[in-house]
XYZ file of C-alpha atoms in Angstrom:
86
model
C -19.606 -17.293 -13.076
C -16.516 -17.600 -15.583
C -16.380 -13.793 -15.772
C -16.201 -14.165 -12.061
C -13.162 -16.443 -12.139
C -11.529 -13.989 -14.872
C -11.474 -11.034 -12.473
C -10.140 -13.177 -9.857
C -7.395 -14.318 -11.641
C -6.893 -11.164 -12.851
C -6.772 -8.923 -9.721
C -5.502 -11.374 -6.946
C -3.081 -13.688 -9.441
C -1.832 -10.365 -11.066
C 2.250 -10.421 -10.333
C 2.672 -6.953 -7.849
C 5.167 -4.459 -9.105
C 8.765 -4.120 -7.119
C 8.400 -0.796 -5.033
C 10.946 1.382 -5.196
C 11.965 3.988 -2.125
C 14.689 6.286 -2.452
C 14.823 8.248 0.677
C 17.651 10.759 2.147
C 17.732 12.416 5.346
C 20.265 14.521 7.541
C 20.251 11.854 10.110
C 21.489 8.495 10.710
C 19.363 5.636 9.443
C 18.360 4.674 13.126
C 16.515 7.816 13.324
C 13.755 8.954 10.210
C 15.346 7.222 7.815
C 14.459 3.624 9.435
C 10.804 4.666 10.225
C 10.724 5.482 6.393
C 12.116 1.807 5.477
C 9.759 -0.284 8.091
C 6.840 1.856 7.078
C 7.271 0.871 3.408
C 7.981 -2.589 4.800
C 4.253 -2.937 6.761
C 3.245 -2.085 2.972
C 4.852 -4.475 1.144
C 2.222 -7.187 0.862
C -0.576 -4.807 -0.058
C 1.253 -3.186 -2.970
C 3.905 -4.379 -3.802
C 5.565 -7.619 -4.395
C 9.026 -6.507 -2.747
C 10.251 -2.963 -1.298
C 13.652 -2.648 -2.171
C 15.102 0.910 -0.209
C 17.877 2.917 -0.801
C 18.598 4.875 2.053
C 20.903 7.998 2.269
C 22.127 8.829 5.762
C 24.055 11.644 6.778
C 22.972 13.214 3.387
C 24.740 16.492 2.699
C 22.678 19.778 2.916
C 24.474 21.796 0.196
C 22.666 21.196 -4.010
C 24.686 19.253 -5.864
C 27.005 17.541 -3.425
C 25.505 14.072 -3.063
C 25.405 13.869 -6.595
C 28.466 15.071 -6.712
C 29.657 11.865 -3.970
C 31.410 9.175 -6.562
C 30.698 6.929 -4.220
C 26.746 7.380 -3.649
C 26.402 7.475 -7.613
C 27.329 3.817 -8.022
C 25.032 2.596 -5.312
C 22.604 4.317 -7.265
C 23.350 3.057 -10.530
C 23.206 -0.472 -8.992
C 20.145 -0.156 -6.974
C 18.881 0.971 -10.392
C 19.832 -1.669 -12.415
C 18.993 -4.203 -9.903
C 15.649 -2.564 -9.962
C 15.606 -2.711 -13.862
C 16.291 -6.856 -13.379
C 13.321 -6.730 -11.086
């Protein structure tokens, strides 16, 4: 039916969003953060057009220390800008 065709277009042809994952860990990327990235990559086709990740390995444990790191601030800002353009 025509209504069924409209529904199928709305559900199946709708553009999926871009999913963003921001994660930090005390360990290296080859440890838990790599598993986080891989998990979201496996879900990519189901929930999102693509998954963008910003992973912060060996993150400092002290509150505010990462926020004070100029290099990571620049990376986070660039990540946000790229997402805004997506």
